[in-house]
Tab-separated table of C-alpha atoms in Angstrom:
chain	number	residue	atom	x	y	z
G	1	UNK	CA	0.000	0.000	0.000
G	2	UNK	CA	0.897	3.662	-0.022
G	3	UNK	CA	3.646	4.669	2.359
G	4	UNK	CA	5.634	7.753	3.361
G	5	UNK	CA	8.903	7.377	5.232
G	6	UNK	CA	10.262	10.398	7.112
G	7	UNK	CA	13.766	10.906	8.545
G	8	UNK	CA	15.145	11.736	10.987
G	9	UNK	CA	12.676	11.131	13.801
G	10	UNK	CA	14.459	13.702	15.972
G	11	UNK	CA	16.715	16.584	15.016
G	12	UNK	CA	18.578	18.981	17.276
G	13	UNK	CA	20.312	22.076	15.885
G	14	UNK	CA	21.830	25.273	17.219
G	15	UNK	CA	19.973	28.500	16.648
G	16	UNK	CA	21.007	29.951	13.306
G	17	UNK	CA	21.915	26.601	11.769
G	18	UNK	CA	19.952	24.921	8.988
G	19	UNK	CA	17.660	21.914	9.401
G	20	UNK	CA	16.746	19.372	6.731
G	21	UNK	CA	14.010	16.761	6.952
G	22	UNK	CA	13.613	14.131	4.247
G	23	UNK	CA	10.667	12.040	3.068
G	24	UNK	CA	10.212	9.301	0.516
G	25	UNK	CA	6.885	8.140	-0.889
G	26	UNK	CA	5.740	5.012	-2.659
G	27	UNK	CA	2.798	6.053	-4.868
G	28	UNK	CA	4.114	7.325	-8.203
G	29	UNK	CA	0.717	8.969	-8.803
G	30	UNK	CA	1.140	11.303	-5.803
G	31	UNK	CA	1.058	14.906	-7.021
G	32	UNK	CA	0.707	17.044	-3.898
G	33	UNK	CA	3.198	17.215	-1.018
G	34	UNK	CA	2.421	19.392	2.015
G	35	UNK	CA	4.486	19.973	5.127
G	36	UNK	CA	2.817	20.576	8.470
G	37	UNK	CA	4.160	22.007	11.712
G	38	UNK	CA	2.599	20.885	14.975
G	39	UNK	CA	3.217	22.702	18.232
G	40	UNK	CA	2.535	21.067	21.566
G	41	UNK	CA	-1.171	20.665	22.250
G	42	UNK	CA	-2.239	22.045	18.873
G	43	UNK	CA	-3.369	20.717	15.529
G	44	UNK	CA	-1.009	20.509	12.531
G	45	UNK	CA	-0.651	23.713	10.561
G	46	UNK	CA	0.382	23.868	6.914
G	47	UNK	CA	3.699	25.679	6.459
G	48	UNK	CA	4.503	24.984	2.806
G	49	UNK	CA	3.420	22.667	0.022
G	50	UNK	CA	4.546	21.707	-3.456
G	51	UNK	CA	2.883	20.146	-6.452
G	52	UNK	CA	4.483	17.610	-8.726
G	53	UNK	CA	5.003	20.024	-11.615
G	54	UNK	CA	7.430	22.102	-9.527
G	55	UNK	CA	10.891	21.091	-8.330
G	56	UNK	CA	11.421	23.669	-5.604
G	57	UNK	CA	9.419	26.223	-3.664
G	58	UNK	CA	10.572	28.836	-1.146
G	59	UNK	CA	8.820	30.935	1.458
G	60	UNK	CA	11.209	33.116	3.427
G	61	UNK	CA	13.339	30.740	5.573
G	62	UNK	CA	11.507	27.619	4.453
G	63	UNK	CA	11.992	25.696	1.214
G	64	UNK	CA	10.806	22.380	-0.135
G	65	UNK	CA	12.439	20.385	-2.912
G	66	UNK	CA	10.888	17.522	-4.861
G	67	UNK	CA	12.546	14.790	-6.895
G	68	UNK	CA	9.750	12.885	-8.635
G	69	UNK	CA	12.091	10.407	-10.289
G	70	UNK	CA	13.523	9.316	-6.956
G	71	UNK	CA	10.159	9.828	-5.165
G	72	UNK	CA	11.557	11.947	-2.396
G	73	UNK	CA	11.042	15.457	-1.096
G	74	UNK	CA	12.723	17.513	1.585
G	75	UNK	CA	12.037	20.438	3.897
G	76	UNK	CA	14.826	22.959	4.444
G	77	UNK	CA	14.707	25.516	7.233
G	78	UNK	CA	17.493	28.109	7.245
G	79	UNK	CA	18.558	30.403	10.077
G	80	UNK	CA	16.602	28.360	12.589
G	81	UNK	CA	15.046	30.088	15.584
G	82	UNK	CA	13.814	28.660	18.914
G	83	UNK	CA	10.204	29.155	17.766
G	84	UNK	CA	10.875	26.657	14.955
G	85	UNK	CA	10.987	23.939	17.621
G	86	UNK	CA	8.008	21.657	16.929
G	87	UNK	CA	7.037	18.371	15.286
G	88	UNK	CA	7.078	18.458	11.487
G	89	UNK	CA	5.103	16.101	9.266
G	90	UNK	CA	5.421	15.497	5.566
G	91	UNK	CA	2.536	14.069	3.568
G	92	UNK	CA	1.770	12.873	0.059
G	93	UNK	CA	-1.525	12.717	-1.768
G	94	UNK	CA	-2.904	9.364	-2.872
G	95	UNK	CA	-5.950	7.992	-4.587
G	96	UNK	CA	-7.500	9.525	-7.677
G	97	UNK	CA	-6.872	13.170	-8.471
G	98	UNK	CA	-8.273	15.786	-6.076
G	99	UNK	CA	-9.541	13.277	-3.508
G	100	UNK	CA	-7.762	15.261	-0.810
G	101	UNK	CA	-6.534	12.054	0.798
G	102	UNK	CA	-3.113	12.354	2.388
G	103	UNK	CA	-0.727	9.802	3.815
G	104	UNK	CA	1.580	11.201	6.462
G	105	UNK	CA	5.132	10.495	7.494
G	106	UNK	CA	5.906	9.524	11.080
G	107	UNK	CA	7.003	13.013	12.113
G	108	UNK	CA	10.270	14.737	13.041
G	109	UNK	CA	10.742	16.453	16.381
G	110	UNK	CA	12.933	19.504	15.769
G	111	UNK	CA	14.674	21.137	18.701
G	112	UNK	CA	16.424	24.455	18.150
G	113	UNK	CA	18.824	25.265	20.977
G	114	UNK	CA	19.322	28.940	21.797
Q	1	UNK	CA	-13.074	34.415	11.458
Q	2	UNK	CA	-13.818	31.015	9.973
Q	3	UNK	CA	-12.481	28.126	11.990
Q	4	UNK	CA	-12.648	24.449	12.796
Q	5	UNK	CA	-13.409	23.331	16.334
Q	6	UNK	CA	-13.449	19.994	18.113
Q	7	UNK	CA	-15.139	18.926	21.317
Q	8	UNK	CA	-14.468	17.730	23.858
Q	9	UNK	CA	-10.734	18.511	23.997
Q	10	UNK	CA	-10.166	15.706	26.496
Q	11	UNK	CA	-12.259	12.607	27.167
Q	12	UNK	CA	-11.820	9.602	29.422
Q	13	UNK	CA	-14.145	6.670	28.903
Q	14	UNK	CA	-14.408	2.983	29.679
Q	15	UNK	CA	-14.031	-0.015	27.420
Q	16	UNK	CA	-17.270	-0.884	25.654
Q	17	UNK	CA	-18.894	2.541	25.878
Q	18	UNK	CA	-20.045	4.477	22.851
Q	19	UNK	CA	-18.239	7.783	22.372
Q	20	UNK	CA	-18.892	10.606	19.921
Q	21	UNK	CA	-16.331	13.268	19.083
Q	22	UNK	CA	-17.608	16.461	17.511
Q	23	UNK	CA	-16.080	18.443	14.648
Q	24	UNK	CA	-17.506	21.729	13.409
Q	25	UNK	CA	-16.158	24.016	10.673
Q	26	UNK	CA	-17.406	27.398	9.556
Q	27	UNK	CA	-15.589	27.601	6.204
Q	28	UNK	CA	-18.421	25.893	4.342
Q	29	UNK	CA	-15.914	23.295	3.140
Q	30	UNK	CA	-17.306	20.242	1.378
Q	31	UNK	CA	-14.458	17.899	2.327
Q	32	UNK	CA	-13.918	16.780	5.909
Q	33	UNK	CA	-11.538	14.215	7.358
Q	34	UNK	CA	-10.900	12.411	10.625
Q	35	UNK	CA	-7.392	11.273	11.608
Q	36	UNK	CA	-5.868	9.606	14.626
Q	37	UNK	CA	-2.363	10.424	15.782
Q	38	UNK	CA	-0.191	7.883	17.548
Q	39	UNK	CA	3.524	7.944	18.325
Q	40	UNK	CA	5.502	6.433	15.486
Q	41	UNK	CA	2.557	6.453	13.071
Q	42	UNK	CA	2.038	10.085	12.225
Q	43	UNK	CA	-1.581	10.789	11.297
Q	44	UNK	CA	-3.742	8.036	9.859
Q	45	UNK	CA	-7.012	8.582	8.029
Q	46	UNK	CA	-10.091	7.097	9.699
Q	47	UNK	CA	-13.048	8.379	7.656
Q	48	UNK	CA	-13.734	11.183	5.243
Q	49	UNK	CA	-16.640	12.915	3.552
Q	50	UNK	CA	-16.966	14.905	0.337
Q	51	UNK	CA	-20.349	16.392	1.154
Q	52	UNK	CA	-23.697	15.960	2.865
Q	53	UNK	CA	-24.748	12.308	3.077
Q	54	UNK	CA	-21.359	11.167	1.722
Q	55	UNK	CA	-19.009	9.121	3.929
Q	56	UNK	CA	-16.010	6.948	3.080
Q	57	UNK	CA	-13.678	4.631	4.966
Q	58	UNK	CA	-10.041	5.493	5.408
Q	59	UNK	CA	-7.110	3.243	6.202
Q	60	UNK	CA	-8.013	2.603	9.873
Q	61	UNK	CA	-11.828	2.689	9.921
Q	62	UNK	CA	-12.613	-0.480	11.932
Q	63	UNK	CA	-14.575	0.402	15.077
Q	64	UNK	CA	-15.419	3.938	13.915
Q	65	UNK	CA	-18.317	5.511	12.053
Q	66	UNK	CA	-19.233	9.003	10.811
Q	67	UNK	CA	-22.317	10.712	9.525
Q	68	UNK	CA	-22.697	13.930	7.519
Q	69	UNK	CA	-26.119	15.525	7.860
Q	70	UNK	CA	-24.962	19.075	7.092
Q	71	UNK	CA	-21.923	20.839	5.637
Q	72	UNK	CA	-20.528	22.106	8.940
Q	73	UNK	CA	-20.356	18.940	11.060
Q	74	UNK	CA	-18.737	15.504	10.867
Q	75	UNK	CA	-19.098	13.669	14.193
Q	76	UNK	CA	-16.928	10.601	14.773
Q	77	UNK	CA	-18.463	7.736	16.749
Q	78	UNK	CA	-16.640	4.904	18.447
Q	79	UNK	CA	-19.323	2.226	18.641
Q	80	UNK	CA	-17.715	0.248	21.464
Q	81	UNK	CA	-14.547	1.892	22.711
Q	82	UNK	CA	-11.416	-0.261	23.011
Q	83	UNK	CA	-8.101	0.487	24.711
Q	84	UNK	CA	-6.454	0.398	21.275
Q	85	UNK	CA	-8.487	3.494	20.401
Q	86	UNK	CA	-6.712	5.594	23.010
Q	87	UNK	CA	-5.242	8.312	20.820
Q	88	UNK	CA	-5.382	11.957	19.795
Q	89	UNK	CA	-8.036	12.578	17.158
Q	90	UNK	CA	-7.889	15.396	14.625
Q	91	UNK	CA	-10.557	16.649	12.314
Q	92	UNK	CA	-9.648	18.531	9.130
Q	93	UNK	CA	-11.511	20.249	6.337
Q	94	UNK	CA	-10.730	21.342	2.800
Q	95	UNK	CA	-12.536	23.208	0.097
Q	96	UNK	CA	-13.993	20.915	-2.547
Q	97	UNK	CA	-12.064	22.542	-5.346
Q	98	UNK	CA	-9.364	25.041	-6.125
Q	99	UNK	CA	-7.052	24.210	-3.246
Q	100	UNK	CA	-5.440	21.167	-1.672
Q	101	UNK	CA	-4.901	22.726	1.748
Q	102	UNK	CA	-6.382	20.874	4.693
Q	103	UNK	CA	-7.079	22.879	7.857
Q	104	UNK	CA	-6.864	20.990	11.114
Q	105	UNK	CA	-8.774	21.370	14.348
Q	106	UNK	CA	-7.069	21.492	17.777
Q	107	UNK	CA	-7.592	17.777	18.469
Q	108	UNK	CA	-9.341	15.610	21.065
Q	109	UNK	CA	-7.286	13.460	23.426
Q	110	UNK	CA	-9.254	10.278	24.119
Q	111	UNK	CA	-8.312	7.789	26.806
Q	112	UNK	CA	-10.104	4.431	26.964
Q	113	UNK	CA	-9.632	2.630	30.300
């Protein structure tokens, strides 16, 4: 069945350093790849997403890259700040087009040390 | 402001009891989803709906049911709660067209003793 693998499960960086989280997916028909940030006690919040017709997308300190051939995508956070500390989830769409169904990775706990 | 809410935020129940978790959104979104979140598994889809009177099973639907009588609400029912259903439950909604973004509620922490 469809699967998304996310690595690493935990990541600790110094403030100002960069953080990279990687995901691989199994369904070659996946065409939408969102990243969510979840703070303690809250629901996941979309921070950036990318569609399959784009290789890279940036939004200030956050960027996502997609390699459809290799079926992997990555989240890059530059100049990390303590408020970036949270759990990050990647996801990939599955099923027929526009179903909205997502399969999620296992999550990465990011700790940014001041 | 439009939003998505869940109630209760915390619930403790006993094995075998029926439990209903509420989800309400004010965006007028057609698509609504229920997920459970467990350590090591991320979020897994339980049930989803594309509109009034439409419901569909997700990847972990056994022991759960939903109903959609209006656009705003998608209650999740555990017919006979089991300890394996102890989890954090999230509801999400998405517009039926034009965007892929799912908006999540704050979650309900359910403990089954």
